[in-house]
PDB file of C-alpha atoms and ligand atoms in Angstrom:
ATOM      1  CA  UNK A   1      21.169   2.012 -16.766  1.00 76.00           C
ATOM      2  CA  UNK A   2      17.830   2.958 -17.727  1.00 84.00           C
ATOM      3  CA  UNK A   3      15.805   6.092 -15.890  1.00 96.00           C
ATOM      4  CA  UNK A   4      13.468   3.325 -14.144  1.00 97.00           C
ATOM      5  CA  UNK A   5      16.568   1.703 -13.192  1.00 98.00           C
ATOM      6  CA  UNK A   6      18.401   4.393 -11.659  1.00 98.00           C
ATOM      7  CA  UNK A   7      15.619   5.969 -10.232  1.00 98.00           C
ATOM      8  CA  UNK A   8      14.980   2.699  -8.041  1.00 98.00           C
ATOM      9  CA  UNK A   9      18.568   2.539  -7.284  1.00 98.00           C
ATOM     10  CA  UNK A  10      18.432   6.198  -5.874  1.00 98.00           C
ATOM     11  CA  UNK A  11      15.334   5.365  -3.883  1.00 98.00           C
ATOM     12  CA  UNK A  12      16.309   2.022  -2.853  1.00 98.00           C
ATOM     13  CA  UNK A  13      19.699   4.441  -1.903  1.00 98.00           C
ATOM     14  CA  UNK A  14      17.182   6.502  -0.026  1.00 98.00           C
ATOM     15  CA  UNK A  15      15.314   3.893   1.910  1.00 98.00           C
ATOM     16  CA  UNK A  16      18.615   2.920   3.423  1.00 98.00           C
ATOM     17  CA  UNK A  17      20.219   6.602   4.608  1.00 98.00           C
ATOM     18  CA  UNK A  18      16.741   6.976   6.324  1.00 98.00           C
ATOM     19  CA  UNK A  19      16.731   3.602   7.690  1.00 98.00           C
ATOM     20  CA  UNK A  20      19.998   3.852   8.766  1.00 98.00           C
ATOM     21  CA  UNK A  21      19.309   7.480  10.210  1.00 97.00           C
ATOM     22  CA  UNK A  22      16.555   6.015  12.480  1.00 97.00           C
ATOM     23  CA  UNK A  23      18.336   3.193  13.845  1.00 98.00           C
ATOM     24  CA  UNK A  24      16.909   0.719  11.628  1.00 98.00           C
ATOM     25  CA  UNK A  25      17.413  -1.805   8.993  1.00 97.00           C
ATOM     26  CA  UNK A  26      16.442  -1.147   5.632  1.00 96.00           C
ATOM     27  CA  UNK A  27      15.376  -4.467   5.491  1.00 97.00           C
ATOM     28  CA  UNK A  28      12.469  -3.897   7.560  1.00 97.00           C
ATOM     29  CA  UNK A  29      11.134  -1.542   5.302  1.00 98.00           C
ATOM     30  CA  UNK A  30       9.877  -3.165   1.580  1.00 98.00           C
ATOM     31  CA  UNK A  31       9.346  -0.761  -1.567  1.00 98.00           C
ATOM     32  CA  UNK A  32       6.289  -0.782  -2.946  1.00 98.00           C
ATOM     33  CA  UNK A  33       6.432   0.500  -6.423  1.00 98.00           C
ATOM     34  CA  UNK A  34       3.020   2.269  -7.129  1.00 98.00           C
ATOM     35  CA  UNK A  35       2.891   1.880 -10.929  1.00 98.00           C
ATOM     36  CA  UNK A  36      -0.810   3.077 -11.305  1.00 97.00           C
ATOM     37  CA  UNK A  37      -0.967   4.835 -15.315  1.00 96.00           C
ATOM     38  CA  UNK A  38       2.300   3.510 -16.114  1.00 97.00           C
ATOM     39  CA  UNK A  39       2.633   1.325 -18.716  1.00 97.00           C
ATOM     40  CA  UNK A  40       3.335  -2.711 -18.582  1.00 98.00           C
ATOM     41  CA  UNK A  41       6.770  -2.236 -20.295  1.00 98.00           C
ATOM     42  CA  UNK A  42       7.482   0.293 -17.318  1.00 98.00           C
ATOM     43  CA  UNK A  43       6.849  -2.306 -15.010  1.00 98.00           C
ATOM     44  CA  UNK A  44       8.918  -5.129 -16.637  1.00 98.00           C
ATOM     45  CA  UNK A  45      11.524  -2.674 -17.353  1.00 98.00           C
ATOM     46  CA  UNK A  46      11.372  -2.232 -13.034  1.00 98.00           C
ATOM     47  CA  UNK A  47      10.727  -5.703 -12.624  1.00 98.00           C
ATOM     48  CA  UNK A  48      14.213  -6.590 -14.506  1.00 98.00           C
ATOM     49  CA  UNK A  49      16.018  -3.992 -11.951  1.00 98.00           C
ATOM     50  CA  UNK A  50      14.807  -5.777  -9.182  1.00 98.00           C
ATOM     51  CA  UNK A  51      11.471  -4.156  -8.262  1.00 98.00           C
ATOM     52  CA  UNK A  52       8.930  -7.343  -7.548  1.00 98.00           C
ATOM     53  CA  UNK A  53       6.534  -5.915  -5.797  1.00 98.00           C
ATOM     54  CA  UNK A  54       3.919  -3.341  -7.587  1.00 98.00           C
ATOM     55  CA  UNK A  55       0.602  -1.493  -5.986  1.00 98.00           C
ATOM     56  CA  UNK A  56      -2.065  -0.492  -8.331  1.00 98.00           C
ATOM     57  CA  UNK A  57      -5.162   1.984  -7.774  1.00 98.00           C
ATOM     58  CA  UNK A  58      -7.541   1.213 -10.380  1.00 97.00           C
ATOM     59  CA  UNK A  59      -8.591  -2.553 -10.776  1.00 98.00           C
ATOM     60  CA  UNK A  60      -9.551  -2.473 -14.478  1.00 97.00           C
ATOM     61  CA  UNK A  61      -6.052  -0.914 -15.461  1.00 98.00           C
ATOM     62  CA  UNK A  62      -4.013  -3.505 -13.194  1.00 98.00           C
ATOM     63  CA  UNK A  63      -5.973  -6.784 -14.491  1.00 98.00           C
ATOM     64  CA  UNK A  64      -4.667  -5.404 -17.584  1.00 98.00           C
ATOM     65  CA  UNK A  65      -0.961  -5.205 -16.577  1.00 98.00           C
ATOM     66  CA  UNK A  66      -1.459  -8.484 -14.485  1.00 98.00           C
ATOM     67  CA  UNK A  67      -2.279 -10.062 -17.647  1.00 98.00           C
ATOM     68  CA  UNK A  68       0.482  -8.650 -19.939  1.00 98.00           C
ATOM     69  CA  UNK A  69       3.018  -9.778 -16.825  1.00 98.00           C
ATOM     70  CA  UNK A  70       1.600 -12.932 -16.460  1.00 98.00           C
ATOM     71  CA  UNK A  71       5.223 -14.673 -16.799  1.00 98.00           C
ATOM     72  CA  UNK A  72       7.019 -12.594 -14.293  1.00 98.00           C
ATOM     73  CA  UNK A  73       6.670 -13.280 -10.482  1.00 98.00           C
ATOM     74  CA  UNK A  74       5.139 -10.387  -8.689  1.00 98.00           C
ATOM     75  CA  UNK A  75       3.758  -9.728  -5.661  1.00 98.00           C
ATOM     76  CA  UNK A  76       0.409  -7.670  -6.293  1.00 98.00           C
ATOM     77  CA  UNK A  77      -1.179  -4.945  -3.563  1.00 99.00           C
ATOM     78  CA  UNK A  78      -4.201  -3.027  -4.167  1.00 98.00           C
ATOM     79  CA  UNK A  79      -4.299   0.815  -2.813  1.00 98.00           C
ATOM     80  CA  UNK A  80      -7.057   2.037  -4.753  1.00 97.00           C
ATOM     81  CA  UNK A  81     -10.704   2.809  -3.805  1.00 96.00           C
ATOM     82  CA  UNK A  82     -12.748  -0.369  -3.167  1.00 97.00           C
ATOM     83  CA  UNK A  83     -16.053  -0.833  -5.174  1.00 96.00           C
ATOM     84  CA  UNK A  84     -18.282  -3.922  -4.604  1.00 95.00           C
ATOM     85  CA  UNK A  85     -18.397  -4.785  -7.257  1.00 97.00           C
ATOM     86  CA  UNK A  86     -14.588  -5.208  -8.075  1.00 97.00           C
ATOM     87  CA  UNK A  87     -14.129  -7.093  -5.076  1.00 98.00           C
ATOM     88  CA  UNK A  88     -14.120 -10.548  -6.654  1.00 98.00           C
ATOM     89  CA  UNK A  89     -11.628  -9.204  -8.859  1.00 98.00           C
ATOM     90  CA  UNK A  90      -9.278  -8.000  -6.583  1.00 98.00           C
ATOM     91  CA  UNK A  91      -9.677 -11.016  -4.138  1.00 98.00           C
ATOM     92  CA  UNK A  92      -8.485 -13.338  -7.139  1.00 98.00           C
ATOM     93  CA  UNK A  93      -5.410 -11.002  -8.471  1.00 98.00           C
ATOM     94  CA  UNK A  94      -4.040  -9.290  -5.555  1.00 98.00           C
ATOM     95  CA  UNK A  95      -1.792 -10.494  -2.645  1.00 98.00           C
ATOM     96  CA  UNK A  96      -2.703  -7.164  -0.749  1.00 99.00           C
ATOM     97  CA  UNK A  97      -5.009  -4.677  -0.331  1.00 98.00           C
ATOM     98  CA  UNK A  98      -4.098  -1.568   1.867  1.00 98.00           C
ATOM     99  CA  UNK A  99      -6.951   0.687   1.166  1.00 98.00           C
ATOM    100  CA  UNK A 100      -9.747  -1.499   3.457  1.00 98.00           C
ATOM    101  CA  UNK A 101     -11.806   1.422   5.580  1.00 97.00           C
ATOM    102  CA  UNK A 102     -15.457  -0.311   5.932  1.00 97.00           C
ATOM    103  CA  UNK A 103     -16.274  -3.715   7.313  1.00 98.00           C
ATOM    104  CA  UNK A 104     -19.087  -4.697   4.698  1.00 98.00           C
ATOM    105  CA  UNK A 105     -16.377  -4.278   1.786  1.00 98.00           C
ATOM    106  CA  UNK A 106     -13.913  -6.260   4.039  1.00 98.00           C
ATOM    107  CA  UNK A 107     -16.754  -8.903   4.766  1.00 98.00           C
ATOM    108  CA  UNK A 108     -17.050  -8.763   1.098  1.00 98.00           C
ATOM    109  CA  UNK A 109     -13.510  -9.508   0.392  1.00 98.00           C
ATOM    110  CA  UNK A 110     -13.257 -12.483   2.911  1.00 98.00           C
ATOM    111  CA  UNK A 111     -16.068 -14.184   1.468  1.00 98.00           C
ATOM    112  CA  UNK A 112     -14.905 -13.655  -2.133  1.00 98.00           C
ATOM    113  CA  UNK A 113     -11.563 -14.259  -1.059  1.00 98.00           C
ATOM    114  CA  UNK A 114     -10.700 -17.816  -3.330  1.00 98.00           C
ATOM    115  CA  UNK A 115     -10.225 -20.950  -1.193  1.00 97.00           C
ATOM    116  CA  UNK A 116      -7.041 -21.864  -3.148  1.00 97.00           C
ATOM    117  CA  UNK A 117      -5.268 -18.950  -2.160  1.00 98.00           C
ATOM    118  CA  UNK A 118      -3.911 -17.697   1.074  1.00 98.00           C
ATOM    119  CA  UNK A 119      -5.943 -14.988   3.450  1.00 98.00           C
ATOM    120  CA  UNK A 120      -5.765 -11.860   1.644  1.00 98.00           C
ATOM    121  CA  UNK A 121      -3.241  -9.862   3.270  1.00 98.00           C
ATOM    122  CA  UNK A 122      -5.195  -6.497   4.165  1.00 98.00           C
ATOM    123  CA  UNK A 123      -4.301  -3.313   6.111  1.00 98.00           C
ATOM    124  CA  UNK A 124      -6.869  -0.645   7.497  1.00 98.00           C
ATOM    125  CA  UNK A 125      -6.720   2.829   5.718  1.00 98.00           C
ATOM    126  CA  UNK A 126      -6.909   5.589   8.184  1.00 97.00           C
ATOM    127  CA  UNK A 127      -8.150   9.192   7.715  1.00 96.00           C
ATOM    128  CA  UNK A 128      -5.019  10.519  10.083  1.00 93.00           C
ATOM    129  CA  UNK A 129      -5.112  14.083   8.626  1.00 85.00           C
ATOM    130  CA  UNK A 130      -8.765  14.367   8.956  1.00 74.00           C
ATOM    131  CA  UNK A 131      -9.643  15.634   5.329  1.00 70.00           C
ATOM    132  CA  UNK A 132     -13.293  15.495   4.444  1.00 63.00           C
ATOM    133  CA  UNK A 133     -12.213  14.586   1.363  1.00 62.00           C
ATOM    134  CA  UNK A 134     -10.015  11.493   1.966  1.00 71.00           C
ATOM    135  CA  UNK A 135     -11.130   8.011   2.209  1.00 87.00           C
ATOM    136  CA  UNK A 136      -9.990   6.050   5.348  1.00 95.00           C
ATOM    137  CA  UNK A 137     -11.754   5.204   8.753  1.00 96.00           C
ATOM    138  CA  UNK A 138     -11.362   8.061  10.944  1.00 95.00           C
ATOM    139  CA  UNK A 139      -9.004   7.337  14.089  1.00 96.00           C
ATOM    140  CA  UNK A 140     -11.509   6.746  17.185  1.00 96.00           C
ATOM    141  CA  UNK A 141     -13.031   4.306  14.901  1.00 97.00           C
ATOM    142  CA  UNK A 142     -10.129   2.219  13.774  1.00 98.00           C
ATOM    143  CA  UNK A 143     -10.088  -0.102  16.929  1.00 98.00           C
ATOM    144  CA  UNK A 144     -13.743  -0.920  16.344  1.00 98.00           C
ATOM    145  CA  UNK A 145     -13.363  -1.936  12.839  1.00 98.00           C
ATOM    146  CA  UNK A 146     -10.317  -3.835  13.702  1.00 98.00           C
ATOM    147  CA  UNK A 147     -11.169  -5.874  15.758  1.00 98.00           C
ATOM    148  CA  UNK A 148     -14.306  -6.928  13.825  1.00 98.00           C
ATOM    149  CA  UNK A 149     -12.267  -7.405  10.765  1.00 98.00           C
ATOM    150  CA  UNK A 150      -9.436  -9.457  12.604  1.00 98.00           C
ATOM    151  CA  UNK A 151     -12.328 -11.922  12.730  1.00 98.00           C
ATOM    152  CA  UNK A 152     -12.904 -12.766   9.237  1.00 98.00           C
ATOM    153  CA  UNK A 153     -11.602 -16.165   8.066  1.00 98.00           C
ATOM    154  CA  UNK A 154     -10.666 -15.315   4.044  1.00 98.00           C
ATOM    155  CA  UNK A 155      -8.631 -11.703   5.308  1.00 98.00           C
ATOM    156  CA  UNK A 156      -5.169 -11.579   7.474  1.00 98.00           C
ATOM    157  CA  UNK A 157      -5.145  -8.118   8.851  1.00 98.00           C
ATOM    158  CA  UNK A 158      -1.550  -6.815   8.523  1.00 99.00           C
ATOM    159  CA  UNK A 159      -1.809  -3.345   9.928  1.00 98.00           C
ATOM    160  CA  UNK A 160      -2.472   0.414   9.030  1.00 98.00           C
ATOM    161  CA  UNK A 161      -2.383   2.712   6.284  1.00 98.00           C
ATOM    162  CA  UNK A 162      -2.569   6.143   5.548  1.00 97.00           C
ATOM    163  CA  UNK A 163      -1.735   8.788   2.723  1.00 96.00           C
ATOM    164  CA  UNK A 164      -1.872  12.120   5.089  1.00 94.00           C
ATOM    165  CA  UNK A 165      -1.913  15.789   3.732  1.00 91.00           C
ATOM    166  CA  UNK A 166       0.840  16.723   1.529  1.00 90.00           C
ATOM    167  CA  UNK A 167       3.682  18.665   3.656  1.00 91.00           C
ATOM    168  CA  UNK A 168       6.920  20.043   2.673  1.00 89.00           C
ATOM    169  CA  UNK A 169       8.266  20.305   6.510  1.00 92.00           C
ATOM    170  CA  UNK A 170      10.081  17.339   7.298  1.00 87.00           C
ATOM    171  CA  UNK A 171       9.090  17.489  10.951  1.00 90.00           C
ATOM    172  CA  UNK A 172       5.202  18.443  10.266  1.00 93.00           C
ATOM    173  CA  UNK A 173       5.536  15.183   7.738  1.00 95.00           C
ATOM    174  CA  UNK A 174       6.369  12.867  10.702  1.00 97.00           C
ATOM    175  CA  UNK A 175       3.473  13.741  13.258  1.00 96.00           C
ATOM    176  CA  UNK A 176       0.680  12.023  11.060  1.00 96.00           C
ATOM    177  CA  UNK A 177       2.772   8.757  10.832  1.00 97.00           C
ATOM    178  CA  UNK A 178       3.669   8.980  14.470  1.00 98.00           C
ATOM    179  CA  UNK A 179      -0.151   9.412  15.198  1.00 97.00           C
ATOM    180  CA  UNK A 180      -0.283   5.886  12.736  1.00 98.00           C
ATOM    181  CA  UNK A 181       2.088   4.336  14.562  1.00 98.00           C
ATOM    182  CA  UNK A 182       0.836   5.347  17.996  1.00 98.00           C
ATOM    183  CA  UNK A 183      -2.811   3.081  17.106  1.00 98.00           C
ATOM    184  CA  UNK A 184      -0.768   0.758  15.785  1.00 98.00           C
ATOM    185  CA  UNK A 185       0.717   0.374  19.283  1.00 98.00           C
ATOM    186  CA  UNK A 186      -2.664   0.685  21.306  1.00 98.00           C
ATOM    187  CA  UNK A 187      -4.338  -2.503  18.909  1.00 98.00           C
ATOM    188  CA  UNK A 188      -1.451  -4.196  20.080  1.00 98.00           C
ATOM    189  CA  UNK A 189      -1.613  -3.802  23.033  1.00 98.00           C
ATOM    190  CA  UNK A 190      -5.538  -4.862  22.857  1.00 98.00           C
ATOM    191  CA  UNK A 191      -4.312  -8.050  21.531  1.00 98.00           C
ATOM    192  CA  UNK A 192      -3.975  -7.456  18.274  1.00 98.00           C
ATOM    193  CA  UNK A 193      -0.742  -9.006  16.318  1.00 98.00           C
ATOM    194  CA  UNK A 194       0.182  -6.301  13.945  1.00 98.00           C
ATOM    195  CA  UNK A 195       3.212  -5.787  12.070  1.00 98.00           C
ATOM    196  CA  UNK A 196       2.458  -3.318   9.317  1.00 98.00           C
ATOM    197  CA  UNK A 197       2.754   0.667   8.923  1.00 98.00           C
ATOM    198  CA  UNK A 198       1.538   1.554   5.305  1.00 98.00           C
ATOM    199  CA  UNK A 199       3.336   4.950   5.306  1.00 98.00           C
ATOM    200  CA  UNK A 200       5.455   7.337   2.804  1.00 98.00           C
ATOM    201  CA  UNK A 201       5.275   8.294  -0.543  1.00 98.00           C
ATOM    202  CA  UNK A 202       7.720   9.833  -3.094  1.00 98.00           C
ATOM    203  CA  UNK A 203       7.826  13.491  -1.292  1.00 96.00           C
ATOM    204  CA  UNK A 204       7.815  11.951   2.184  1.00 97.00           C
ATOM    205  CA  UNK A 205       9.015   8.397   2.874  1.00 98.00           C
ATOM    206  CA  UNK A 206      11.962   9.491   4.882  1.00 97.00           C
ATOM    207  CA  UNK A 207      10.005  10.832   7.622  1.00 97.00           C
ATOM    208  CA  UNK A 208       7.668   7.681   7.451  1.00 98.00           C
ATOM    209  CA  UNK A 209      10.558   5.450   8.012  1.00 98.00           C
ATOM    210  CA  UNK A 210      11.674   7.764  11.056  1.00 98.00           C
ATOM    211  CA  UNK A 211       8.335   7.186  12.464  1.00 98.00           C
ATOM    212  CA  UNK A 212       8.212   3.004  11.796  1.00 98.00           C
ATOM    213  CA  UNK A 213       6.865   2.582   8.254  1.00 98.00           C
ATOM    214  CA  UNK A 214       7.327  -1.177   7.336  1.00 98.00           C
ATOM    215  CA  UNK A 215       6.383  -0.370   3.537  1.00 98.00           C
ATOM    216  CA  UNK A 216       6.639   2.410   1.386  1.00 98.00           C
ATOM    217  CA  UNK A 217       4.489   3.034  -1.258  1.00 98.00           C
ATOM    218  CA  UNK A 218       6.637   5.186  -4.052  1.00 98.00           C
ATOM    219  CA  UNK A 219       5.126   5.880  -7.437  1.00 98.00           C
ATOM    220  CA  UNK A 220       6.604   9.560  -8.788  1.00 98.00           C
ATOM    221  CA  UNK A 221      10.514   9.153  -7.503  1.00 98.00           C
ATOM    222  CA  UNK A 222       9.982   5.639  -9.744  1.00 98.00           C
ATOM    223  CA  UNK A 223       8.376   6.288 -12.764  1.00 98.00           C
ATOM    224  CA  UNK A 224       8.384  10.245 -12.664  1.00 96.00           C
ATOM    225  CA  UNK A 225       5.065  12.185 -13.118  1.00 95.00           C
ATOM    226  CA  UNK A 226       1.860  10.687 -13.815  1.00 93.00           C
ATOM    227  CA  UNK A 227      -0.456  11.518 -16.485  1.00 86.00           C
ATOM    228  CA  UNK A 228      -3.961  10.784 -16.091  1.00 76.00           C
ATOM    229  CA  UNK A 229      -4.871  11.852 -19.404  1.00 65.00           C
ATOM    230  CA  UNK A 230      -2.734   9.114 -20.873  1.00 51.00           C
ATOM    231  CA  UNK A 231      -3.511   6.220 -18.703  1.00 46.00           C
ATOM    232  CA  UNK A 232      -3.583   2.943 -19.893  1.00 44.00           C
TER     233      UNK A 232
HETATM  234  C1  PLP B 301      -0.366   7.202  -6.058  1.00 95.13           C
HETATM  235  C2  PLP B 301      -0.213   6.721  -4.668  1.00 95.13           C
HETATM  236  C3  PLP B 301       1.052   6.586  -4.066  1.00 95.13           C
HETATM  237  C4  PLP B 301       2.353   7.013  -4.734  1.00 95.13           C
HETATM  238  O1  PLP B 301       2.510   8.394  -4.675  1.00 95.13           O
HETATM  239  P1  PLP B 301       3.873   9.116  -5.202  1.00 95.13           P
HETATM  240  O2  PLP B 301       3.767  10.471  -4.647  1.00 95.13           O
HETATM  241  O3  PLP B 301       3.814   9.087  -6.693  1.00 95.13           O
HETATM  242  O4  PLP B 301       5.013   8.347  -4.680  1.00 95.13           O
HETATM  243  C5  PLP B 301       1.117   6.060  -2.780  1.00 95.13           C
HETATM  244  N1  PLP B 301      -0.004   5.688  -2.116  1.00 95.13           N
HETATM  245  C6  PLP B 301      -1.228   5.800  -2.652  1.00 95.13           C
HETATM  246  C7  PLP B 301      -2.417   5.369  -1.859  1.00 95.13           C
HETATM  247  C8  PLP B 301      -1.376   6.317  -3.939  1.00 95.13           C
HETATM  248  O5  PLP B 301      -2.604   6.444  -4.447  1.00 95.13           O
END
């Protein structure tokens, strides 16, 4: 087996002990394999272990993979930061987008969104930790934007996101992501139909799964360490 290839294996071994753990099926829970500075052979080397779905954070270096993949079948998310002027390109190479925190870009999105292609599948990132420097909606605004976006004809909106601050404590890890899944549960409850908890990287996905993640987004336990001064 290749490193790529055992290193899925071990997470996908991973996903299931914490699944299990919580009373869940792993099945409920679907790897995301963040593959941002990684190169296209990494991803076709994943791809050919099983790994079909792939999250990118920069659009200019994932039309560039999405182009040298062009004749495998993968299912594309976007987790990056959302500039206008990208949106059209996103809208007509991406499946997903989980990184959504202001309704002009997701107005934006709808409207660019192409006809021939099914709603945009979108989730709402939220600022759970409360860093001034994160993007994301903050919390008492999430039901606000929500609902507005829920609205929008070109968009599905699948649930919530978050990336909260780094923790090595495996019960400090889970309170953000029960906070996520708590407004998951109140939008709900206001009528929303939400299925999706965008929660758990590489250094905490076990706890995310504890709390309810539905996807994990795992980059480093993949493809080991990024570096940004090689990106491609
Ligand atoms: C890079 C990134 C990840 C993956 O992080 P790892 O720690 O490498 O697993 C997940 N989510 C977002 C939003 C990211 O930018």
């Amino acid at each position: 087996m290749t490193t790529i290839a055992s290193n899925l294996q071990a997470v996908r071994d991973a996903i299931d002990a914490a699944a299990v753990k919580a009373g869940r099926f792993a099945s409920e829970v679907k790897l995301l394999a963040v593959s941002k500075t990684f190169s296209a052979d990494a991803l076709r080397e994943a791809y050919h272990a099983g790994q079909t779905c792939f999250a990118e954070s920069y659009v200019q270096e994932a039309l560039n993979k999405i182009a040298a993949l062009q004749d495998l079948t993968i299912e594309w998310h976007y987790i990056g930061p959302i500039q206008s002027n990208k949106a059209r390109a996103i809208v007509e190479n991406f499946s997903w987008v989980h990184s959504v925190d202001r309704l002009k870009i997701a107005e934006r999105l709808s409207e660019q969104r192409p006809t021939h292609l099914p709603p945009l599948q979108v989730c709402l990132q939220v600022n759970i930790s409360m860093e001034t420097s994160k993007s994301g909606v903050s919390p008492d605004e999430v039901s606000a934007l929500a609902h507005a976006i829920a609205k929008l004809p070109g968009l599905t909106l699948r649930g919530l996101m978050a990336v909260p601050a780094p923790s090595d404590d495996g019960a400090a890890q889970r309170l953000p992501f029960m906070q996520l899944r708590k407004l998951l549960d109140q939008l709900n409850q206001q009528g929303l139909q939400l299925d999706t908890l965008s929660m758990g990287m590489s250094h905490d996905f076990a706890a995310a799964i504890a709390e309810g993640s539905t996807i994990v987004r795992i980059g480093t336990a993949i493809f080991g360490n990024r570096n940004y001064g090689e990106k491609k």
